[in-house]
Amino acid sequence: MFLDSLMMPQNTETSKSEAIAYRDRLNTWAIARLLPNLQRTVVARFRSRSDAEGHLQRLKQLIPQASFILVFDCQPDSNKSNH
């Protein structure tokens, strides 16, 4: 058929780790909790800044003794561990 020749081939060989990495790149706004000794840990990621700001406000209400910051993370951590 003519339509079959117009269709683009699909890439069905996407690994689970590639899918997770792509999903992480979508969520570029991150909330990080500041820890002692200049360390931090990312506690949540969001696609939109407004969602991140709302969550940050709620975290500050729930845990007032903790320090959180909102960051635009264009290259998310691959292991999501403390730095």
Tab-separated table of N, CA and C in Angstrom:
chain	number	residue	atom	x	y	z
A	1	MET	N	0.831	-1.188	0.000
A	1	MET	CA	0.000	0.000	0.000
A	1	MET	C	0.877	1.254	0.000
A	2	PHE	N	0.295	2.331	-0.486
A	2	PHE	CA	0.986	3.613	-0.532
A	2	PHE	C	1.246	4.145	0.879
A	3	LEU	N	0.269	3.984	1.790
A	3	LEU	CA	0.429	4.486	3.153
A	3	LEU	C	1.552	3.776	3.889
A	4	ASP	N	1.740	2.511	3.642
A	4	ASP	CA	2.811	1.768	4.299
A	4	ASP	C	4.181	2.331	3.947
A	5	SER	N	4.346	2.797	2.729
A	5	SER	CA	5.644	3.330	2.338
A	5	SER	C	5.905	4.705	2.950
A	6	LEU	N	4.854	5.417	3.381
A	6	LEU	CA	5.006	6.726	3.998
A	6	LEU	C	5.286	6.667	5.489
A	7	MET	N	4.991	5.562	6.105
A	7	MET	CA	5.157	5.446	7.551
A	7	MET	C	6.629	5.357	7.912
A	8	MET	N	6.977	6.016	8.994
A	8	MET	CA	8.345	5.991	9.485
A	8	MET	C	8.563	4.737	10.331
A	9	PRO	N	9.718	4.162	10.258
A	9	PRO	CA	9.987	3.001	11.118
A	9	PRO	C	10.035	3.421	12.573
A	10	GLN	N	9.558	2.560	13.436
A	10	GLN	CA	9.541	2.855	14.865
A	10	GLN	C	10.744	2.230	15.540
A	11	ASN	N	11.261	2.944	16.506
A	11	ASN	CA	12.364	2.420	17.300
A	11	ASN	C	11.756	1.716	18.502
A	12	THR	N	11.702	0.411	18.452
A	12	THR	CA	11.108	-0.361	19.539
A	12	THR	C	12.168	-0.956	20.454
A	13	GLU	N	13.433	-0.596	20.238
A	13	GLU	CA	14.519	-1.159	21.028
A	13	GLU	C	15.019	-0.185	22.087
A	14	THR	N	14.116	0.528	22.739
A	14	THR	CA	14.486	1.460	23.793
A	14	THR	C	14.604	0.694	25.106
A	15	SER	N	15.739	0.828	25.750
A	15	SER	CA	15.941	0.121	27.003
A	15	SER	C	15.241	0.869	28.140
A	16	LYS	N	15.068	0.175	29.235
A	16	LYS	CA	14.425	0.780	30.401
A	16	LYS	C	15.245	1.950	30.937
A	17	SER	N	16.561	1.825	30.948
A	17	SER	CA	17.409	2.903	31.452
A	17	SER	C	17.333	4.134	30.551
A	18	GLU	N	17.209	3.939	29.229
A	18	GLU	CA	17.047	5.072	28.317
A	18	GLU	C	15.718	5.777	28.559
A	19	ALA	N	14.672	5.005	28.819
A	19	ALA	CA	13.358	5.587	29.085
A	19	ALA	C	13.378	6.387	30.379
A	20	ILE	N	14.051	5.882	31.392
A	20	ILE	CA	14.151	6.594	32.667
A	20	ILE	C	14.969	7.869	32.486
A	21	ALA	N	16.060	7.787	31.744
A	21	ALA	CA	16.889	8.972	31.510
A	21	ALA	C	16.094	10.039	30.766
A	22	TYR	N	15.307	9.648	29.792
A	22	TYR	CA	14.477	10.607	29.055
A	22	TYR	C	13.451	11.238	29.983
A	23	ARG	N	12.825	10.426	30.825
A	23	ARG	CA	11.827	10.948	31.769
A	23	ARG	C	12.461	11.954	32.722
A	24	ASP	N	13.668	11.669	33.184
A	24	ASP	CA	14.361	12.585	34.091
A	24	ASP	C	14.685	13.910	33.406
A	25	ARG	N	15.005	13.874	32.127
A	25	ARG	CA	15.304	15.112	31.403
A	25	ARG	C	14.071	15.991	31.267
A	26	LEU	N	12.885	15.402	31.319
A	26	LEU	CA	11.656	16.190	31.240
A	26	LEU	C	11.427	16.993	32.508
A	27	ASN	N	11.867	16.482	33.627
A	27	ASN	CA	11.642	17.115	34.925
A	27	ASN	C	12.879	17.918	35.317
A	28	THR	N	12.955	19.136	34.788
A	28	THR	CA	14.177	19.915	34.976
A	28	THR	C	14.167	20.791	36.223
A	29	TRP	N	13.009	21.060	36.812
A	29	TRP	CA	12.953	21.838	38.055
A	29	TRP	C	13.077	20.871	39.220
A	30	ALA	N	13.978	21.170	40.121
A	30	ALA	CA	14.232	20.265	41.237
A	30	ALA	C	14.230	21.030	42.556
A	31	ILE	N	13.777	20.334	43.600
A	31	ILE	CA	13.878	20.852	44.958
A	31	ILE	C	14.971	20.045	45.640
A	32	ALA	N	15.951	20.756	46.171
A	32	ALA	CA	17.062	20.109	46.867
A	32	ALA	C	17.024	20.496	48.335
A	33	ARG	N	17.299	19.524	49.176
A	33	ARG	CA	17.433	19.789	50.608
A	33	ARG	C	18.908	19.988	50.895
A	34	LEU	N	19.225	21.100	51.552
A	34	LEU	CA	20.614	21.402	51.900
A	34	LEU	C	20.985	20.664	53.176
A	35	LEU	N	22.116	19.978	53.132
A	35	LEU	CA	22.582	19.160	54.247
A	35	LEU	C	23.904	19.724	54.767
A	36	PRO	N	24.342	19.263	55.930
A	36	PRO	CA	25.638	19.722	56.466
A	36	PRO	C	26.785	19.364	55.524
A	37	ASN	N	27.909	20.027	55.720
A	37	ASN	CA	29.137	19.789	54.951
A	37	ASN	C	28.953	20.046	53.454
A	38	LEU	N	28.172	21.058	53.121
A	38	LEU	CA	27.950	21.478	51.739
A	38	LEU	C	27.387	20.373	50.849
A	39	GLN	N	26.615	19.475	51.414
A	39	GLN	CA	25.972	18.423	50.638
A	39	GLN	C	24.532	18.814	50.367
A	40	ARG	N	23.950	18.146	49.380
A	40	ARG	CA	22.542	18.354	49.061
A	40	ARG	C	21.957	17.045	48.550
A	41	THR	N	20.657	16.936	48.616
A	41	THR	CA	19.981	15.792	48.035
A	41	THR	C	18.710	16.289	47.351
A	42	VAL	N	18.457	15.808	46.156
A	42	VAL	CA	17.261	16.186	45.426
A	42	VAL	C	16.099	15.386	45.994
A	43	VAL	N	15.059	16.095	46.430
A	43	VAL	CA	13.914	15.414	47.039
A	43	VAL	C	12.734	15.297	46.086
A	44	ALA	N	12.698	16.120	45.033
A	44	ALA	CA	11.593	16.043	44.072
A	44	ALA	C	11.976	16.752	42.784
A	45	ARG	N	11.374	16.321	41.684
A	45	ARG	CA	11.584	16.931	40.369
A	45	ARG	C	10.227	17.234	39.742
A	46	PHE	N	10.206	18.311	38.960
A	46	PHE	CA	8.953	18.765	38.357
A	46	PHE	C	9.198	19.261	36.941
A	47	ARG	N	8.159	19.190	36.122
A	47	ARG	CA	8.241	19.729	34.765
A	47	ARG	C	8.058	21.231	34.749
A	48	SER	N	7.217	21.755	35.624
A	48	SER	CA	6.958	23.197	35.594
A	48	SER	C	7.470	23.860	36.873
A	49	ARG	N	7.896	25.103	36.707
A	49	ARG	CA	8.401	25.859	37.856
A	49	ARG	C	7.294	26.114	38.867
A	50	SER	N	6.092	26.388	38.397
A	50	SER	CA	5.003	26.684	39.334
A	50	SER	C	4.667	25.474	40.204
A	51	ASP	N	4.708	24.279	39.638
A	51	ASP	CA	4.488	23.075	40.446
A	51	ASP	C	5.580	22.932	41.499
A	52	ALA	N	6.812	23.177	41.093
A	52	ALA	CA	7.941	23.073	42.028
A	52	ALA	C	7.832	24.111	43.146
A	53	GLU	N	7.450	25.334	42.793
A	53	GLU	CA	7.316	26.379	43.815
A	53	GLU	C	6.216	26.045	44.813
A	54	GLY	N	5.105	25.502	44.336
A	54	GLY	CA	4.028	25.102	45.239
A	54	GLY	C	4.457	24.000	46.186
A	55	HIS	N	5.180	23.023	45.670
A	55	HIS	CA	5.657	21.923	46.500
A	55	HIS	C	6.706	22.425	47.501
A	56	LEU	N	7.572	23.321	47.041
A	56	LEU	CA	8.588	23.901	47.922
A	56	LEU	C	7.937	24.649	49.083
A	57	GLN	N	6.915	25.410	48.794
A	57	GLN	CA	6.199	26.149	49.839
A	57	GLN	C	5.616	25.186	50.871
A	58	ARG	N	5.040	24.093	50.401
A	58	ARG	CA	4.449	23.106	51.313
A	58	ARG	C	5.530	22.408	52.147
A	59	LEU	N	6.652	22.075	51.529
A	59	LEU	CA	7.745	21.450	52.281
A	59	LEU	C	8.244	22.358	53.394
A	60	LYS	N	8.356	23.651	53.107
A	60	LYS	CA	8.814	24.603	54.117
A	60	LYS	C	7.819	24.726	55.259
A	61	GLN	N	6.534	24.533	54.972
A	61	GLN	CA	5.521	24.547	56.032
A	61	GLN	C	5.603	23.277	56.878
A	62	LEU	N	5.809	22.139	56.222
A	62	LEU	CA	5.830	20.854	56.928
A	62	LEU	C	7.123	20.620	57.704
A	63	ILE	N	8.243	21.098	57.163
A	63	ILE	CA	9.543	20.873	57.790
A	63	ILE	C	10.269	22.220	57.895
A	64	PRO	N	9.844	23.088	58.815
A	64	PRO	CA	10.425	24.437	58.873
A	64	PRO	C	11.897	24.468	59.274
A	65	GLN	N	12.380	23.453	59.967
A	65	GLN	CA	13.780	23.442	60.402
A	65	GLN	C	14.733	23.036	59.278
A	66	ALA	N	14.220	22.520	58.166
A	66	ALA	CA	15.076	22.103	57.047
A	66	ALA	C	15.248	23.249	56.046
A	67	SER	N	16.342	23.203	55.304
A	67	SER	CA	16.606	24.205	54.267
A	67	SER	C	16.440	23.557	52.898
A	68	PHE	N	15.596	24.162	52.074
A	68	PHE	CA	15.342	23.674	50.727
A	68	PHE	C	15.611	24.791	49.736
A	69	ILE	N	16.035	24.418	48.527
A	69	ILE	CA	16.197	25.398	47.459
A	69	ILE	C	15.557	24.847	46.184
A	70	LEU	N	15.142	25.752	45.325
A	70	LEU	CA	14.591	25.401	44.025
A	70	LEU	C	15.660	25.667	42.982
A	71	VAL	N	15.939	24.677	42.147
A	71	VAL	CA	16.980	24.829	41.139
A	71	VAL	C	16.477	24.356	39.781
A	72	PHE	N	17.026	24.957	38.732
A	72	PHE	CA	16.801	24.470	37.373
A	72	PHE	C	17.971	23.570	37.052
A	73	ASP	N	17.701	22.292	36.928
A	73	ASP	CA	18.742	21.282	36.767
A	73	ASP	C	18.705	20.772	35.331
A	74	CYS	N	19.540	21.351	34.461
A	74	CYS	CA	19.517	20.958	33.055
A	74	CYS	C	20.205	19.621	32.814
A	75	GLN	N	21.013	19.160	33.754
A	75	GLN	CA	21.638	17.848	33.655
A	75	GLN	C	21.415	17.112	34.967
A	76	PRO	N	20.262	16.428	35.104
A	76	PRO	CA	19.948	15.749	36.362
A	76	PRO	C	21.003	14.724	36.748
A	77	ASP	N	21.148	14.508	38.044
A	77	ASP	CA	22.067	13.488	38.559
A	77	ASP	C	21.621	12.134	38.055
A	78	SER	N	22.560	11.327	37.607
A	78	SER	CA	22.209	9.998	37.133
A	78	SER	C	21.952	9.046	38.291
A	79	ASN	N	22.584	9.280	39.455
A	79	ASN	CA	22.400	8.376	40.587
A	79	ASN	C	21.518	8.963	41.683
A	80	LYS	N	21.154	10.217	41.568
A	80	LYS	CA	20.270	10.883	42.522
A	80	LYS	C	20.729	10.706	43.963
A	81	SER	N	22.016	10.840	44.199
A	81	SER	CA	22.542	10.683	45.549
A	81	SER	C	23.015	12.029	46.082
A	82	ASN	N	23.469	12.028	47.315
A	82	ASN	CA	23.973	13.242	47.945
A	82	ASN	C	25.251	13.701	47.281
A	83	HIS	N	25.471	15.014	47.245
A	83	HIS	CA	26.706	15.581	46.677
A	83	HIS	C	27.332	16.494	47.666
